[in-house]
PDB file of C-alpha atoms and ligand atoms in Angstrom:
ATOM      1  CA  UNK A 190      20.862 -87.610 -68.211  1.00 90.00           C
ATOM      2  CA  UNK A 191      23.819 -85.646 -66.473  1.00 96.00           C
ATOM      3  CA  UNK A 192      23.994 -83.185 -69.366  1.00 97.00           C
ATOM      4  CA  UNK A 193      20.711 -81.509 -67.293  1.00 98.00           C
ATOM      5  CA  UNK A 194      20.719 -81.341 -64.157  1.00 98.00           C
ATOM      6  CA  UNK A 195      17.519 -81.290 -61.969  1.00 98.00           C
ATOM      7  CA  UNK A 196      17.017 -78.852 -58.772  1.00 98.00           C
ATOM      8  CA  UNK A 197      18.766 -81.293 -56.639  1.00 98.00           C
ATOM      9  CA  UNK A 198      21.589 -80.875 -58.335  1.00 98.00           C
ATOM     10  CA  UNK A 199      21.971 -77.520 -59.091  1.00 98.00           C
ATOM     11  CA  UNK A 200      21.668 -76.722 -56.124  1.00 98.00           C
ATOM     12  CA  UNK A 201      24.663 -78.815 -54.884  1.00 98.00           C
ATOM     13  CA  UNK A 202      26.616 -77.053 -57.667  1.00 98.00           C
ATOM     14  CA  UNK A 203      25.543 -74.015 -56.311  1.00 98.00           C
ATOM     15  CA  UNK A 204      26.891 -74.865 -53.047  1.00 98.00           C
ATOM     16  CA  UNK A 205      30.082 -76.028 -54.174  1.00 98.00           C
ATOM     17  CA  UNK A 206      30.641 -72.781 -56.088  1.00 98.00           C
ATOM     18  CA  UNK A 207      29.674 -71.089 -53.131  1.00 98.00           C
ATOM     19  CA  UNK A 208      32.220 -72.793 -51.033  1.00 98.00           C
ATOM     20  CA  UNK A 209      34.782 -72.333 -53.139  1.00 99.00           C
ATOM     21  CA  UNK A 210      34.424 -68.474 -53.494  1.00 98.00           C
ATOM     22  CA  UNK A 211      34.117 -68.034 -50.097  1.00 98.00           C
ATOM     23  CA  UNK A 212      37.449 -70.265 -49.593  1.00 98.00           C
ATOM     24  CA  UNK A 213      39.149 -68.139 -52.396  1.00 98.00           C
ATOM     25  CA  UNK A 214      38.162 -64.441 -50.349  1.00 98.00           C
ATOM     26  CA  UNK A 215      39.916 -66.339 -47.380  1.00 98.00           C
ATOM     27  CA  UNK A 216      42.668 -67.840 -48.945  1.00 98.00           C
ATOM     28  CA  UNK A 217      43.733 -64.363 -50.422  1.00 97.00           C
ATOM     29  CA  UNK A 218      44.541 -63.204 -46.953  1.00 96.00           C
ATOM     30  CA  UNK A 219      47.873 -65.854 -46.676  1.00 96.00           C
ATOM     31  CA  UNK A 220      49.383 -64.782 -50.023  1.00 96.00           C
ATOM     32  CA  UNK A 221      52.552 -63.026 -49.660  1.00 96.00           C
ATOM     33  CA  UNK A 222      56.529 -63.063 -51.052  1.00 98.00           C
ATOM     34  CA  UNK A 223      57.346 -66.344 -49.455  1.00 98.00           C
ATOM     35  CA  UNK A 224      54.506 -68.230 -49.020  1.00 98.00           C
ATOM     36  CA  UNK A 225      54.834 -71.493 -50.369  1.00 98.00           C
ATOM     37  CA  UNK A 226      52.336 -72.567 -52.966  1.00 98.00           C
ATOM     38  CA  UNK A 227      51.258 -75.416 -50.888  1.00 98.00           C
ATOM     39  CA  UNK A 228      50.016 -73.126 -48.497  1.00 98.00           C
ATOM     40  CA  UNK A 229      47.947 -70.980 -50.597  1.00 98.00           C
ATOM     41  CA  UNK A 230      46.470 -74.485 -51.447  1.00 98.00           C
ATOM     42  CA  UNK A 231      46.734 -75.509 -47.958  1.00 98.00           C
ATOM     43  CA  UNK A 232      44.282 -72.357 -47.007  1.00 98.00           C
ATOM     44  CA  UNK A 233      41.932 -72.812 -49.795  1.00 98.00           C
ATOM     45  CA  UNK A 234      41.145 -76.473 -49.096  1.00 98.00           C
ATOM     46  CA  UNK A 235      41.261 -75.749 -45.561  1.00 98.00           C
ATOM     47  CA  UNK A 236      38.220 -73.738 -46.212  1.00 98.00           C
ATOM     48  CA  UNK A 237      36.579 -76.231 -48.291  1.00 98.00           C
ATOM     49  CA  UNK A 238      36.847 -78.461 -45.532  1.00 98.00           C
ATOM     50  CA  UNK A 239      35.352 -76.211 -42.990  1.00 98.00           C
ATOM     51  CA  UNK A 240      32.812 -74.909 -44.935  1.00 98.00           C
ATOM     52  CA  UNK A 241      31.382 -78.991 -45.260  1.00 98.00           C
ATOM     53  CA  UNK A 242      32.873 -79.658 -48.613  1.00 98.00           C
ATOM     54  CA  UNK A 243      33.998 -83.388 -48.231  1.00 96.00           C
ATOM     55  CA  UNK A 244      36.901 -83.160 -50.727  1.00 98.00           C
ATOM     56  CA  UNK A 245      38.944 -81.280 -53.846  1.00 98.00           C
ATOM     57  CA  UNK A 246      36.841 -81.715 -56.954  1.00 98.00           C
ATOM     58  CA  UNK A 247      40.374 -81.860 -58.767  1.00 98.00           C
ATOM     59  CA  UNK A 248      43.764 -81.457 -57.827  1.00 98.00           C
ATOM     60  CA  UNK A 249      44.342 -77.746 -56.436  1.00 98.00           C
ATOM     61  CA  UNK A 250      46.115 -75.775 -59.005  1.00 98.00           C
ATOM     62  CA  UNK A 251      48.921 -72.824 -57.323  1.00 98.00           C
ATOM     63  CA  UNK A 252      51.096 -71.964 -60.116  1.00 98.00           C
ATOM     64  CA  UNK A 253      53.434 -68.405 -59.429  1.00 98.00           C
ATOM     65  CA  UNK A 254      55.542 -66.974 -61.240  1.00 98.00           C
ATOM     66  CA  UNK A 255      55.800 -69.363 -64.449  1.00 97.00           C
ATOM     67  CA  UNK A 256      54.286 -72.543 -63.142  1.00 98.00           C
ATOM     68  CA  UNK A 257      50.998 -69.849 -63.778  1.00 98.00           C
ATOM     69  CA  UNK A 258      51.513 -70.863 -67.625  1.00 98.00           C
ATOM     70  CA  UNK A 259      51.514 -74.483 -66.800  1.00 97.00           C
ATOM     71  CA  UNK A 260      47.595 -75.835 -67.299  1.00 95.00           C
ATOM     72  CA  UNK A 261      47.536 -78.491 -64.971  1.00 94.00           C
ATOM     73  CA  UNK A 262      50.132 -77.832 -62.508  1.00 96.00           C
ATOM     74  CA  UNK A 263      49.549 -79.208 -59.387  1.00 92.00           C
ATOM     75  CA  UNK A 264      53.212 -79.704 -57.524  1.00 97.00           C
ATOM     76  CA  UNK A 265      52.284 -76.661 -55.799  1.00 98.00           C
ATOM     77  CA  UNK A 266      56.183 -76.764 -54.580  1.00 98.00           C
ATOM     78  CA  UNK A 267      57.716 -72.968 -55.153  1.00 98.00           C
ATOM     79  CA  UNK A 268      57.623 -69.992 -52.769  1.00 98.00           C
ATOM     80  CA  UNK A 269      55.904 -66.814 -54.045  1.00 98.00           C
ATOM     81  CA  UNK A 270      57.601 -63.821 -54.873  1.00 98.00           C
ATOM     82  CA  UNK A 271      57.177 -60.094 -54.842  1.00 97.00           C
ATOM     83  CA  UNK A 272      56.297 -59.137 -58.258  1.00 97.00           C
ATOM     84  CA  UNK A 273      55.116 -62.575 -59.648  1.00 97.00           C
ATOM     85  CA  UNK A 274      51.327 -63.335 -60.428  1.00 98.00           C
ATOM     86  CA  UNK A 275      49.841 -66.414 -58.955  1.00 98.00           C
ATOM     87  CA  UNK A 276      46.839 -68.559 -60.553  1.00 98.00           C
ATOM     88  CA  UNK A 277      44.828 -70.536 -58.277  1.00 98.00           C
ATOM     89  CA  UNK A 278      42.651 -73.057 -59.764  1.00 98.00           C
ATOM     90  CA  UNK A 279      40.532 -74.973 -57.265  1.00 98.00           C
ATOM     91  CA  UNK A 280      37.260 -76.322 -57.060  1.00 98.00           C
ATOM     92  CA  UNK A 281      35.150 -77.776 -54.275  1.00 99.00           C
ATOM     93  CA  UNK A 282      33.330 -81.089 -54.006  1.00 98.00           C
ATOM     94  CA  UNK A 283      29.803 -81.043 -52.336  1.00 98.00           C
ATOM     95  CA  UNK A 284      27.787 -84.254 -51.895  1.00 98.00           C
ATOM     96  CA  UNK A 285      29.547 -85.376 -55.079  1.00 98.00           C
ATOM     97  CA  UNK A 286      28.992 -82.150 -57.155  1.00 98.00           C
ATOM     98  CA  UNK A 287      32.066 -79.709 -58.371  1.00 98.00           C
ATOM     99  CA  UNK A 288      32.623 -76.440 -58.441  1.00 98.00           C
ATOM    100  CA  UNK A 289      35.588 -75.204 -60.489  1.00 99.00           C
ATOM    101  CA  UNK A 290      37.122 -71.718 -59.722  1.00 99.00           C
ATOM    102  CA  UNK A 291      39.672 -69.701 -61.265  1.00 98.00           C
ATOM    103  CA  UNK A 292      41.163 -66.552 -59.932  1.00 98.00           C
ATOM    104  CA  UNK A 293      45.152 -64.997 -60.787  1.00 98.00           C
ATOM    105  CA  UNK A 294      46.409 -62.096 -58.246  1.00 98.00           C
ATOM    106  CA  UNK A 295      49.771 -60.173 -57.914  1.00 98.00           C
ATOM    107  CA  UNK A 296      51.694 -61.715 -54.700  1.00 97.00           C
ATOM    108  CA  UNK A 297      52.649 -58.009 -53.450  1.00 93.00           C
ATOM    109  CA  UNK A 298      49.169 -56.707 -53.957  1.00 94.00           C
ATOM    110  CA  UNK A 299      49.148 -54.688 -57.215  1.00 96.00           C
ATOM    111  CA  UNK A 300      49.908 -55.260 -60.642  1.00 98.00           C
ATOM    112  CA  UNK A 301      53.132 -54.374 -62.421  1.00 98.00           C
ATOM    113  CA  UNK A 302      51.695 -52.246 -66.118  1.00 98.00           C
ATOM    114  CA  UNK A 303      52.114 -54.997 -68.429  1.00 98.00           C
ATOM    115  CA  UNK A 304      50.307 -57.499 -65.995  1.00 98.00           C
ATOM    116  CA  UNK A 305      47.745 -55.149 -65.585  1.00 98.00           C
ATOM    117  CA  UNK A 306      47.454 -54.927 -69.618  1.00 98.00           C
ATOM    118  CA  UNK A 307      47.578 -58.501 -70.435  1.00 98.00           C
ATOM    119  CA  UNK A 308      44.668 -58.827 -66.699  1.00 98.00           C
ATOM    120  CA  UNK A 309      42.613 -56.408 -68.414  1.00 98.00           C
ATOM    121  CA  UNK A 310      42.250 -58.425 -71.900  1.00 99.00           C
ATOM    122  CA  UNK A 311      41.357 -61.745 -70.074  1.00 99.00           C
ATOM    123  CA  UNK A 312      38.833 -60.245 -67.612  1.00 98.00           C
ATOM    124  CA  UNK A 313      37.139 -58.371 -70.501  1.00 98.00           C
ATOM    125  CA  UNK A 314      36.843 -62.167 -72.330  1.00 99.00           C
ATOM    126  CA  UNK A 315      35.859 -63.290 -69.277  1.00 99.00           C
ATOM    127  CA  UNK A 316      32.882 -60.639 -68.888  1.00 98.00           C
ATOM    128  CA  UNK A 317      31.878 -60.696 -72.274  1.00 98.00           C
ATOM    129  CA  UNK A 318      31.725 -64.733 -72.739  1.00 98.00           C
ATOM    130  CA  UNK A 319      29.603 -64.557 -69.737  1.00 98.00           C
ATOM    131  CA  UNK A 320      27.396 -62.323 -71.299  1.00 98.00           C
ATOM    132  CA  UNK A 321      26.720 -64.262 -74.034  1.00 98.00           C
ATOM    133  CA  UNK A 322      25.081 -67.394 -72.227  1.00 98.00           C
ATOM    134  CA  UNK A 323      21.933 -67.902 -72.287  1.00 98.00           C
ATOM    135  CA  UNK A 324      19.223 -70.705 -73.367  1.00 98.00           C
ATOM    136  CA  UNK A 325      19.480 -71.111 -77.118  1.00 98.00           C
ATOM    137  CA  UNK A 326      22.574 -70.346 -77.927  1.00 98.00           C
ATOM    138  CA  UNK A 327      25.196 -72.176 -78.858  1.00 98.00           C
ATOM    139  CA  UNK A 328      28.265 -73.496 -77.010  1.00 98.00           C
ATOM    140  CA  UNK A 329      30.191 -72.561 -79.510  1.00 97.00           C
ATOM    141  CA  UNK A 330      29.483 -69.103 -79.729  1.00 98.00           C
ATOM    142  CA  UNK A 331      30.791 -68.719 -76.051  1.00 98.00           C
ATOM    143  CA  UNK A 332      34.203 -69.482 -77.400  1.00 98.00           C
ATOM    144  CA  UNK A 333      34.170 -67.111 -80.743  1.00 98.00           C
ATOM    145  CA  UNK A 334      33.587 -64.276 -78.388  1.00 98.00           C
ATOM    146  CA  UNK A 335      36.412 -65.127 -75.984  1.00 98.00           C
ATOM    147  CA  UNK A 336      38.681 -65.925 -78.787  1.00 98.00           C
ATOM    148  CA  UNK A 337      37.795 -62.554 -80.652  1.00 98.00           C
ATOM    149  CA  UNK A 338      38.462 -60.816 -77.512  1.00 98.00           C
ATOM    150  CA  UNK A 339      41.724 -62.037 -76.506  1.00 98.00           C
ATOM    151  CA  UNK A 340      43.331 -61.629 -80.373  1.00 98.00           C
ATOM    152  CA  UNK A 341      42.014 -58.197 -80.088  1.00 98.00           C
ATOM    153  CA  UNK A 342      43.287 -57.828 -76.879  1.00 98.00           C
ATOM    154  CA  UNK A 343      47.257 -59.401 -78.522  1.00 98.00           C
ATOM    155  CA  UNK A 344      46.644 -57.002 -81.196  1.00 98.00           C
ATOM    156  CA  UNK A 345      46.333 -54.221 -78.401  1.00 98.00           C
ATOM    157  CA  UNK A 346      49.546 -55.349 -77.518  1.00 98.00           C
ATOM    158  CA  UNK A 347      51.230 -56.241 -80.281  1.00 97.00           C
ATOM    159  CA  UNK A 348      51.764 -59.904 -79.310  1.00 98.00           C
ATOM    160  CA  UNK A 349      50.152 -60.390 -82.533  1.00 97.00           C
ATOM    161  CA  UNK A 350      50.108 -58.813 -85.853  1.00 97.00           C
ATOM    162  CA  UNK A 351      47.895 -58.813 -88.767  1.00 97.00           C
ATOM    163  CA  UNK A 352      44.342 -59.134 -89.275  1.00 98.00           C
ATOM    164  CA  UNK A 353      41.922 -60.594 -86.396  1.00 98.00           C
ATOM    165  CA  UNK A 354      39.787 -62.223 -88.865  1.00 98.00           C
ATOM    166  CA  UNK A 355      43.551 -64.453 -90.610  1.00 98.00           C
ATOM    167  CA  UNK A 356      44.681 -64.732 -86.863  1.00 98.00           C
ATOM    168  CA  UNK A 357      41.171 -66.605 -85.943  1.00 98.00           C
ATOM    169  CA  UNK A 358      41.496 -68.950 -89.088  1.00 98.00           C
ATOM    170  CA  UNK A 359      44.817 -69.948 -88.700  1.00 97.00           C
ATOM    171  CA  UNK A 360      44.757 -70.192 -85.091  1.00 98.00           C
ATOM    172  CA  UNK A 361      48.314 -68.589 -84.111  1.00 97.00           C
ATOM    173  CA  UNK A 362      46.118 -66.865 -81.122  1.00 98.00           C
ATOM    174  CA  UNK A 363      46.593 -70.521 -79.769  1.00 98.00           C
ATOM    175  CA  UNK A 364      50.144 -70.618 -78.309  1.00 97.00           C
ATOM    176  CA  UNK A 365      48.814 -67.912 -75.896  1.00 98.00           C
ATOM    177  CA  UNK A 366      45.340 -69.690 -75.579  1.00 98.00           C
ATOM    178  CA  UNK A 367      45.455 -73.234 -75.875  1.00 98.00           C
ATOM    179  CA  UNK A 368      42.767 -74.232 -73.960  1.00 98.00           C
ATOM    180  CA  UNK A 369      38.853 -74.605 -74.433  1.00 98.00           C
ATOM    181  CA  UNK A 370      36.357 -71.173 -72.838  1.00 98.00           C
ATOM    182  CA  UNK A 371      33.954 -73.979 -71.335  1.00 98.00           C
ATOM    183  CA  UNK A 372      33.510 -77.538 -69.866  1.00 98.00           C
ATOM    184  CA  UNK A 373      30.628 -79.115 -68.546  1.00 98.00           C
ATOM    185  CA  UNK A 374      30.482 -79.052 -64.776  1.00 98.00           C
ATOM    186  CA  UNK A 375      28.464 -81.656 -62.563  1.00 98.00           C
ATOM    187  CA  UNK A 376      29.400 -85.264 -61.214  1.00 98.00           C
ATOM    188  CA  UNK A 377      32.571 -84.465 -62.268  1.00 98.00           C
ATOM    189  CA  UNK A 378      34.615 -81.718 -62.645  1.00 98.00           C
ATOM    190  CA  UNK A 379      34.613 -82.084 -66.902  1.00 98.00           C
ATOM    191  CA  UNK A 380      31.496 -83.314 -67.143  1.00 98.00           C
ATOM    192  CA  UNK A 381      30.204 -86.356 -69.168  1.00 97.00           C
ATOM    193  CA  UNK A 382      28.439 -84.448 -72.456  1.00 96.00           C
ATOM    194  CA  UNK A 383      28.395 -84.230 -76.011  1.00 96.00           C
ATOM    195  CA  UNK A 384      29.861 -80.720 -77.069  1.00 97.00           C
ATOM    196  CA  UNK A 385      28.385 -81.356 -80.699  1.00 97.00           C
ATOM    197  CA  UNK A 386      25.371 -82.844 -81.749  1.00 96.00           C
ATOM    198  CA  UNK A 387      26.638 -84.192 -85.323  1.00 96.00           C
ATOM    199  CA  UNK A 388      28.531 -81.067 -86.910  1.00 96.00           C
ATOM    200  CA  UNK A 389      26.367 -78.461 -84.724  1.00 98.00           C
ATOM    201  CA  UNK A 390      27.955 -77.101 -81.323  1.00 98.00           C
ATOM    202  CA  UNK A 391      25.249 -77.752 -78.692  1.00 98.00           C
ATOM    203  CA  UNK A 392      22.535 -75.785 -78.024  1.00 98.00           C
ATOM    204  CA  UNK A 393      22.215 -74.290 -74.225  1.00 98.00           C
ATOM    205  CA  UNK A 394      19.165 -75.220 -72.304  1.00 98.00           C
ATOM    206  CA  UNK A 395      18.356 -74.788 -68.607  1.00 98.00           C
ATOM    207  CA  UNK A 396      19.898 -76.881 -66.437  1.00 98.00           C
ATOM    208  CA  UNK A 397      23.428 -77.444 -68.081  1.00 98.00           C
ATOM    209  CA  UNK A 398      26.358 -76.090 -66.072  1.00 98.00           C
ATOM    210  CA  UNK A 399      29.140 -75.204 -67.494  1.00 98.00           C
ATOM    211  CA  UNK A 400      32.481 -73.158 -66.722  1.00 98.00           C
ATOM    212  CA  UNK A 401      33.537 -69.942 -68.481  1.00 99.00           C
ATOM    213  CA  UNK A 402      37.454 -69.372 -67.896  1.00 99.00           C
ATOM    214  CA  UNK A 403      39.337 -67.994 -71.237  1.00 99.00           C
ATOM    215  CA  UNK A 404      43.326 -67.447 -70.425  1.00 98.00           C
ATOM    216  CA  UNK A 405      46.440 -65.650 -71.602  1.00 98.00           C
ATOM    217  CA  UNK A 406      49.560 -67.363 -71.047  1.00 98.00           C
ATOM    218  CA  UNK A 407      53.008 -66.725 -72.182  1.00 98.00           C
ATOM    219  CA  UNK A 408      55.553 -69.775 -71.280  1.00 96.00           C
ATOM    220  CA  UNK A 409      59.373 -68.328 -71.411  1.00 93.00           C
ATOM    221  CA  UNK A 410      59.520 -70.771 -74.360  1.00 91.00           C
ATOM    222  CA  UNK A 411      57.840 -68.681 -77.026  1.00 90.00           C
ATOM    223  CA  UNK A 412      60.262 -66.115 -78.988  1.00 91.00           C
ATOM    224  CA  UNK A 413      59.343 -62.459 -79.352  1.00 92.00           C
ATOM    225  CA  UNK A 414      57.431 -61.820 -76.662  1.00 96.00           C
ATOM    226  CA  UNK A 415      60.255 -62.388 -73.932  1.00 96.00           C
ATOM    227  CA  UNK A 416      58.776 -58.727 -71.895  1.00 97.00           C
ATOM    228  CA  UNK A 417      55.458 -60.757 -71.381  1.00 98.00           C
ATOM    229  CA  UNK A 418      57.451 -64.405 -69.954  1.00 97.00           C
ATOM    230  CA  UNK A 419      56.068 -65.951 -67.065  1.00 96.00           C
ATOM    231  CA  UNK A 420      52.502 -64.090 -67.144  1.00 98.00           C
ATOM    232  CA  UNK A 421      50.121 -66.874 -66.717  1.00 98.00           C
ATOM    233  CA  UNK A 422      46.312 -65.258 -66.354  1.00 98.00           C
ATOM    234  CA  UNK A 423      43.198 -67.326 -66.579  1.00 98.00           C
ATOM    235  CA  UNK A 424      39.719 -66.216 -65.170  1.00 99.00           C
ATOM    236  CA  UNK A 425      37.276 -68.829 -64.048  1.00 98.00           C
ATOM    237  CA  UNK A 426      33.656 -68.863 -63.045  1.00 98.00           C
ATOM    238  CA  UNK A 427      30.698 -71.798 -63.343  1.00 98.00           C
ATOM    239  CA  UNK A 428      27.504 -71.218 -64.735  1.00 98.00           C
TER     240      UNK A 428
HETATM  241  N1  LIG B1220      40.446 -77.204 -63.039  1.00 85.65           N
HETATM  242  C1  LIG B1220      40.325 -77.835 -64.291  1.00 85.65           C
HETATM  243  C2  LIG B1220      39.689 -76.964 -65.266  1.00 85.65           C
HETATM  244  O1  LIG B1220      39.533 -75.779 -65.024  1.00 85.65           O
HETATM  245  O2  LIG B1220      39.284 -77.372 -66.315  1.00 85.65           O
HETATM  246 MN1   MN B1221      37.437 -75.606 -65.563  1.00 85.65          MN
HETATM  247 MN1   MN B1222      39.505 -74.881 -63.141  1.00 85.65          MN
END
């Protein structure tokens, strides 16, 4: 039953995505070098709250710096800097529905090159996952094309070496990506849902929602690619 959702019901969705974009544009507008993360989450669920939203769907995610590599970091406790990225992960609740968003910006306002690079390969995941939903196809799928995207995109920049097809089997992509492409959005923020029906990934049909957020993230933990430490990047939109 909550695996489709009826009009009433995507249309709360739809409102709680709509608040929380709208809170995002405006919560842009506090980041700079010294801002404390708990202000950028501060701002965002200040605009939730003004917008009508009665609560956070989840726990508002601010990670800079290298708290962007940490998934479900919510201590929110360290003051931006110039040069670091910072992920914001935050979702809206609207008459009980979530929305989930997902956006990662450069405190001082532009990317440094190898930011930009590593930006470039999620947002092109992001786009082309997107592209693929659609009634009838399968859930699975959205994540192959993600995944095939981002290893070509560590190929690109020679995070990875070998052959994308060896890298996909034996899953090495998965230190950088460690995460599922999609949840199901609704009552709650992972909604209740079978991903697979027996051995088959789940076939789309109107009126499931569902997120669409692949990530790159490169904890200063992982040898050999030390230039790239502290880049955290995830993208993040509901569908
Ligand atoms: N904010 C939790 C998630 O994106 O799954
Ligand atoms: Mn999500
Ligand atoms: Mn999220």
């Amino acid at each position: 039953m909550r695996l489709l959702k009826d009009d009433e019901e995507l249309d709360r969705i739809r409102r709680a995505a709509q608040i929380t974009s709208e809170s995002f544009c405006e919560m842009l507008r506090h980041c700079s070098p010294g801002t404390g993360e708990w202000e950028l989450a501060a701002a965002l669920e200040f605009g939730f709250r003004k917008r009508g939203a009665s609560r956070t769907a989840y726990p508002t995610i601010v990670g800079s710096g290298r708290n962007s590599c940490v998934l479900h970091y919510s201590d929110n406790g360290r003051r931006l800097e110039e040069g670091d990225l910072v992920l914001v992960d935050g979702g809206a609740e609207v008459d009980l529905y979530a929305g989930d968003i997902t956006r990662t910006f450069p405190v001082s306002g532009s990317f440094s090159t190898i930011q930009k690079a590593v930006y470039e390969v999620v947002q092109r995941a992001h786009e082309c996952a997107i592209n693929v939903v659609a009634p009838g196809v399968a859930l699975d799928s959205i994540h192959r094309v993600a995944v095939s995207r981002l290893v070509e995109g560590l190929l690109d920049l020679d995070v990875l070496a070998g052959s994308a097809e060896e890298i996909i089997a034996n899953g090495t992509y998965k230190k950088f990506f460690p995460h599922q492409t999609s949840h199901w959005l609704g009552l709650d923020v992972h909604d209740v849902g079978d991903y697979f029906v027996g051995d088959q990934s789940r076939i789309l049909q109107p009126g499931m929602v569902l997120t669409v957020e692949p990530g790159l993230y490169f904890p200063p933990l992982i040898e050999g690619v030390e230039e790239f430490f502290g880049i955290g990047i995830r993208i993040e939109d509901d569908l």
